[in-house]
Amino acid sequence: MIKMLPIISFVGLLSSGKDALGRRLAREFELYYLSVADFFRFMCNDPFPRLLAEGVMRMFEGGQLIPMEEFQKVFASFPGVPPPVIDAAYLRQFEVLRKTLPPSIAIPLLENKIKEINNEFGYAHTHKGILLDGFPREMDHFRAAETINKSTELVIVLECPEKLGTSRYHRHANSEVISALSDRRREFECNVPDLVKEFRTRKMLVNVVRNSFMTDAEAYETLIQALSANEKWKAIIGPVYLPLF
């Protein structure tokens, strides 16, 4: 029987500094760090699926998403292409067109990845849990993800002023990317109240607010202080210390 590692979900607004905080948290407290964005980006950016996807997209043109059925038809005459490569090629078009993966595709892939992690590390005693960065971004996704739902013990929601987030990605992106990121940020902002309310009711919430003047170190200190007062965090991690910053 597979031992299921407890999951700590970590969600926050774009460019809030969540990734850096999450990676540090995972490193210092022996958690397996799984970034949802990095996971899907790695899948669809592998060279072979990327070339296949670009070839199919050139065949259809039009700048629209191509259904999986059409991808499968194209590759039906090439039996040597394994299904995982076709799946990755299909995912690539979402990256190219800057489209969000629908839950019906994203959730099964993510749950399979978590099963792989549990198979490899469940009994290895090398990780105390999984820090899942970037999921859920809305409650319907969490309810649909049965494996993740059952294993999630804690949800960290990191909030920050819009000015802080937008100033971060305005420095590193072109106008098209900025527009796409702004849309995603607004969408997530609309979902935050429901996430906070639901997980507070379930007694799973750690809500951290980062203000515009905090450095990354100060934001991390605020996060650790909030976690240190949480009994579920203590149960997962064991004895809690407050690091010297």
Tab-separated table of C-alpha atoms in Angstrom:
chain	number	residue	atom	x	y	z
A	1	MET	CA	0.000	0.000	0.000
A	2	ILE	CA	1.303	3.451	-0.930
A	3	LYS	CA	2.000	5.850	1.925
A	4	MET	CA	0.467	9.219	1.079
A	5	LEU	CA	2.583	12.191	2.092
A	6	PRO	CA	0.560	15.086	3.544
A	7	ILE	CA	0.085	17.976	1.132
A	8	ILE	CA	0.534	21.629	1.993
A	9	SER	CA	-0.956	23.777	-0.768
A	10	PHE	CA	0.564	27.206	-1.352
A	11	VAL	CA	-1.294	29.702	-3.522
A	12	GLY	CA	-0.871	33.399	-4.070
A	13	LEU	CA	-1.164	36.245	-6.504
A	14	LEU	CA	1.169	36.392	-9.487
A	15	SER	CA	4.555	37.955	-8.706
A	16	SER	CA	3.854	38.019	-4.966
A	17	GLY	CA	7.165	36.252	-4.349
A	18	LYS	CA	5.376	32.969	-3.657
A	19	ASP	CA	7.784	30.801	-5.643
A	20	ALA	CA	10.862	32.009	-3.770
A	21	LEU	CA	9.109	31.677	-0.413
A	22	GLY	CA	7.813	28.218	-1.295
A	23	ARG	CA	11.179	26.901	-2.435
A	24	ARG	CA	12.850	28.166	0.740
A	25	LEU	CA	10.108	26.718	2.920
A	26	ALA	CA	10.396	23.314	1.250
A	27	ARG	CA	14.185	23.316	1.497
A	28	GLU	CA	14.326	24.262	5.176
A	29	PHE	CA	11.536	21.958	6.366
A	30	GLU	CA	12.205	18.823	4.274
A	31	LEU	CA	9.182	19.107	2.000
A	32	TYR	CA	9.027	17.883	-1.602
A	33	TYR	CA	8.538	21.020	-3.683
A	34	LEU	CA	6.127	20.621	-6.593
A	35	SER	CA	5.411	23.741	-8.641
A	36	VAL	CA	2.329	23.241	-10.803
A	37	ALA	CA	3.518	25.823	-13.343
A	38	ASP	CA	7.004	24.280	-13.605
A	39	PHE	CA	5.566	20.766	-13.881
A	40	PHE	CA	3.375	21.596	-16.876
A	41	ARG	CA	6.045	23.817	-18.428
A	42	PHE	CA	8.573	20.970	-18.256
A	43	MET	CA	6.119	18.535	-19.846
A	44	CYS	CA	5.320	20.713	-22.856
A	45	ASN	CA	8.815	22.136	-23.404
A	46	ASP	CA	10.592	18.834	-23.946
A	47	PRO	CA	12.222	19.195	-27.417
A	48	PHE	CA	10.510	16.274	-29.185
A	49	PRO	CA	6.899	17.046	-28.115
A	50	ARG	CA	7.560	20.721	-28.803
A	51	LEU	CA	8.561	20.008	-32.400
A	52	LEU	CA	5.570	17.706	-32.884
A	53	ALA	CA	3.171	20.315	-31.509
A	54	GLU	CA	4.564	23.087	-33.678
A	55	GLY	CA	4.254	20.856	-36.739
A	56	VAL	CA	0.591	20.068	-36.038
A	57	MET	CA	-0.191	23.728	-35.287
A	58	ARG	CA	1.296	24.743	-38.643
A	59	MET	CA	-0.954	22.189	-40.365
A	60	PHE	CA	-4.129	23.682	-38.882
A	61	GLU	CA	-3.107	27.334	-38.510
A	62	GLY	CA	-5.656	29.891	-37.296
A	63	GLY	CA	-4.227	30.380	-33.819
A	64	GLN	CA	-6.924	28.266	-32.177
A	65	LEU	CA	-6.651	25.333	-29.783
A	66	ILE	CA	-6.666	22.025	-31.643
A	67	PRO	CA	-8.752	19.248	-30.029
A	68	MET	CA	-6.948	16.171	-28.712
A	69	GLU	CA	-8.879	14.046	-31.228
A	70	GLU	CA	-7.192	15.912	-34.084
A	71	PHE	CA	-3.754	15.393	-32.525
A	72	GLN	CA	-4.453	11.670	-32.249
A	73	LYS	CA	-5.598	11.489	-35.873
A	74	VAL	CA	-2.376	13.116	-37.053
A	75	PHE	CA	-0.253	10.622	-35.129
A	76	ALA	CA	-2.402	7.558	-35.913
A	77	SER	CA	-0.143	6.715	-38.859
A	78	PHE	CA	2.948	6.941	-36.629
A	79	PRO	CA	2.502	4.085	-34.116
A	80	GLY	CA	6.040	4.602	-32.806
A	81	VAL	CA	5.075	7.829	-31.037
A	82	PRO	CA	4.186	6.902	-27.425
A	83	PRO	CA	0.973	8.347	-25.914
A	84	PRO	CA	2.818	10.431	-23.262
A	85	VAL	CA	4.665	12.261	-26.054
A	86	ILE	CA	1.382	12.978	-27.849
A	87	ASP	CA	-0.078	14.252	-24.573
A	88	ALA	CA	2.925	16.537	-24.061
A	89	ALA	CA	2.644	17.814	-27.648
A	90	TYR	CA	-1.019	18.567	-27.041
A	91	LEU	CA	-0.124	20.532	-23.887
A	92	ARG	CA	2.462	22.561	-25.790
A	93	GLN	CA	-0.176	24.495	-27.730
A	94	PHE	CA	-1.594	25.874	-24.467
A	95	GLU	CA	1.854	27.278	-23.680
A	96	VAL	CA	2.250	28.767	-27.174
A	97	LEU	CA	-1.224	30.342	-27.188
A	98	ARG	CA	-0.961	31.427	-23.504
A	99	LYS	CA	-4.089	29.508	-22.603
A	100	THR	CA	-4.868	28.021	-19.199
A	101	LEU	CA	-5.090	24.240	-19.115
A	102	PRO	CA	-8.661	23.119	-18.457
A	103	PRO	CA	-9.134	21.220	-15.161
A	104	SER	CA	-10.221	18.082	-17.029
A	105	ILE	CA	-6.666	17.862	-18.414
A	106	ALA	CA	-4.620	19.435	-15.646
A	107	ILE	CA	-6.022	17.614	-12.610
A	108	PRO	CA	-5.433	13.992	-13.769
A	109	LEU	CA	-1.863	14.848	-14.817
A	110	LEU	CA	-1.182	16.532	-11.479
A	111	GLU	CA	-2.688	13.676	-9.471
A	112	ASN	CA	-0.599	11.150	-11.395
A	113	LYS	CA	2.526	13.160	-10.593
A	114	ILE	CA	1.649	13.172	-6.896
A	115	LYS	CA	1.147	9.391	-7.002
A	116	GLU	CA	4.625	9.059	-8.530
A	117	ILE	CA	6.086	11.177	-5.709
A	118	ASN	CA	4.336	9.033	-3.093
A	119	ASN	CA	5.541	5.832	-4.770
A	120	GLU	CA	9.117	7.071	-4.671
A	121	PHE	CA	9.249	8.920	-1.353
A	122	GLY	CA	6.277	7.733	0.730
A	123	TYR	CA	8.375	5.335	2.822
A	124	ALA	CA	11.778	6.891	2.202
A	125	HIS	CA	11.645	9.213	5.256
A	126	THR	CA	13.369	11.916	3.202
A	127	HIS	CA	10.362	14.240	2.989
A	128	LYS	CA	7.795	15.193	5.602
A	129	GLY	CA	5.226	16.178	3.019
A	130	ILE	CA	4.605	17.773	-0.365
A	131	LEU	CA	4.529	21.547	-0.815
A	132	LEU	CA	2.165	21.989	-3.758
A	133	ASP	CA	2.803	25.427	-5.235
A	134	GLY	CA	-0.005	26.868	-7.348
A	135	PHE	CA	-2.993	24.637	-6.616
A	136	PRO	CA	-5.897	25.150	-6.124
A	137	ARG	CA	-6.622	28.482	-7.731
A	138	GLU	CA	-10.369	28.007	-7.275
A	139	MET	CA	-12.497	25.775	-5.061
A	140	ASP	CA	-14.125	23.779	-7.875
A	141	HIS	CA	-10.682	22.535	-8.922
A	142	PHE	CA	-9.882	21.418	-5.385
A	143	ARG	CA	-13.174	19.533	-5.048
A	144	ALA	CA	-12.575	17.786	-8.385
A	145	ALA	CA	-9.083	16.628	-7.403
A	146	GLU	CA	-9.986	13.684	-5.187
A	147	THR	CA	-6.450	12.439	-4.457
A	148	ILE	CA	-5.172	15.921	-3.664
A	149	ASN	CA	-8.275	16.767	-1.637
A	150	LYS	CA	-7.873	13.733	0.637
A	151	SER	CA	-4.179	14.361	1.327
A	152	THR	CA	-4.252	18.134	1.809
A	153	GLU	CA	-3.735	19.094	5.454
A	154	LEU	CA	-2.986	22.795	5.125
A	155	VAL	CA	-3.503	25.613	2.617
A	156	ILE	CA	-1.344	28.744	2.655
A	157	VAL	CA	-2.865	31.746	0.880
A	158	LEU	CA	-0.406	34.582	0.246
A	159	GLU	CA	-1.978	37.944	-0.504
A	160	CYS	CA	-0.221	41.136	-1.569
A	161	PRO	CA	-1.186	44.553	-2.961
A	162	GLU	CA	-1.741	44.703	-6.709
A	163	LYS	CA	0.973	47.355	-7.028
A	164	LEU	CA	3.624	44.958	-5.687
A	165	GLY	CA	2.714	42.139	-8.050
A	166	THR	CA	2.376	44.212	-11.202
A	167	SER	CA	5.637	46.093	-10.598
A	168	ARG	CA	7.500	42.761	-10.517
A	169	TYR	CA	6.348	41.396	-13.856
A	170	HIS	CA	6.271	44.766	-15.643
A	171	ARG	CA	10.055	44.814	-15.333
A	172	HIS	CA	10.558	41.495	-17.123
A	173	ALA	CA	7.781	41.057	-19.690
A	174	ASN	CA	6.512	42.486	-22.962
A	175	SER	CA	3.044	44.011	-23.353
A	176	GLU	CA	1.411	40.768	-24.557
A	177	VAL	CA	2.714	38.794	-21.583
A	178	ILE	CA	1.792	41.598	-19.170
A	179	SER	CA	-1.783	41.583	-20.494
A	180	ALA	CA	-2.073	37.795	-20.084
A	181	LEU	CA	-0.608	37.894	-16.567
A	182	SER	CA	-2.905	40.755	-15.565
A	183	ASP	CA	-5.931	38.752	-16.699
A	184	ARG	CA	-4.779	35.736	-14.691
A	185	ARG	CA	-4.150	37.902	-11.641
A	186	ARG	CA	-7.611	39.452	-11.783
A	187	GLU	CA	-9.180	36.022	-12.186
A	188	PHE	CA	-7.360	34.693	-9.126
A	189	GLU	CA	-8.164	37.801	-7.073
A	190	CYS	CA	-11.852	37.076	-7.646
A	191	ASN	CA	-11.356	33.545	-6.274
A	192	VAL	CA	-9.370	34.485	-3.149
A	193	PRO	CA	-12.390	35.273	-0.905
A	194	ASP	CA	-13.958	31.862	-1.642
A	195	LEU	CA	-10.670	30.055	-1.009
A	196	VAL	CA	-10.088	31.874	2.269
A	197	LYS	CA	-13.658	31.327	3.467
A	198	GLU	CA	-13.743	27.628	2.557
A	199	PHE	CA	-10.373	26.666	3.995
A	200	ARG	CA	-10.936	28.726	7.133
A	201	THR	CA	-14.190	26.805	7.661
A	202	ARG	CA	-12.264	23.540	7.218
A	203	LYS	CA	-9.628	24.782	9.703
A	204	MET	CA	-6.942	24.306	7.037
A	205	LEU	CA	-6.052	27.937	6.348
A	206	VAL	CA	-2.893	29.931	6.952
A	207	ASN	CA	-3.564	33.387	5.490
A	208	VAL	CA	-0.474	35.586	5.051
A	209	VAL	CA	-0.591	39.187	3.832
A	210	ARG	CA	2.567	40.693	2.360
A	211	ASN	CA	2.655	44.478	2.219
A	212	SER	CA	4.434	46.597	-0.380
A	213	PHE	CA	7.392	47.382	1.874
A	214	MET	CA	8.380	43.839	2.877
A	215	THR	CA	11.604	42.326	1.619
A	216	ASP	CA	11.609	38.634	0.726
A	217	ALA	CA	13.312	37.894	4.062
A	218	GLU	CA	10.653	39.820	5.995
A	219	ALA	CA	7.864	38.105	4.069
A	220	TYR	CA	9.414	34.732	4.893
A	221	GLU	CA	9.660	35.631	8.563
A	222	THR	CA	5.970	36.603	8.555
A	223	LEU	CA	5.125	33.284	6.906
A	224	ILE	CA	7.111	31.257	9.451
A	225	GLN	CA	5.514	33.073	12.369
A	226	ALA	CA	2.050	32.311	11.005
A	227	LEU	CA	2.917	28.644	10.450
A	228	SER	CA	4.514	28.287	13.871
A	229	ALA	CA	1.163	29.031	15.499
A	230	ASN	CA	-0.650	26.384	13.417
A	231	GLU	CA	-1.213	22.938	14.961
A	232	LYS	CA	-1.503	21.121	11.620
A	233	TRP	CA	1.840	22.539	10.508
A	234	LYS	CA	3.400	21.340	13.772
A	235	ALA	CA	1.920	17.868	13.261
A	236	ILE	CA	3.447	17.608	9.777
A	237	ILE	CA	6.838	19.168	10.491
A	238	GLY	CA	7.428	18.184	14.113
A	239	PRO	CA	9.060	20.563	16.591
A	240	VAL	CA	8.878	24.071	15.176
A	241	TYR	CA	11.631	26.610	15.529
A	242	LEU	CA	11.760	30.260	14.679
A	243	PRO	CA	14.882	30.805	12.573
A	244	LEU	CA	17.115	33.794	13.179
A	245	PHE	CA	16.746	36.194	10.237
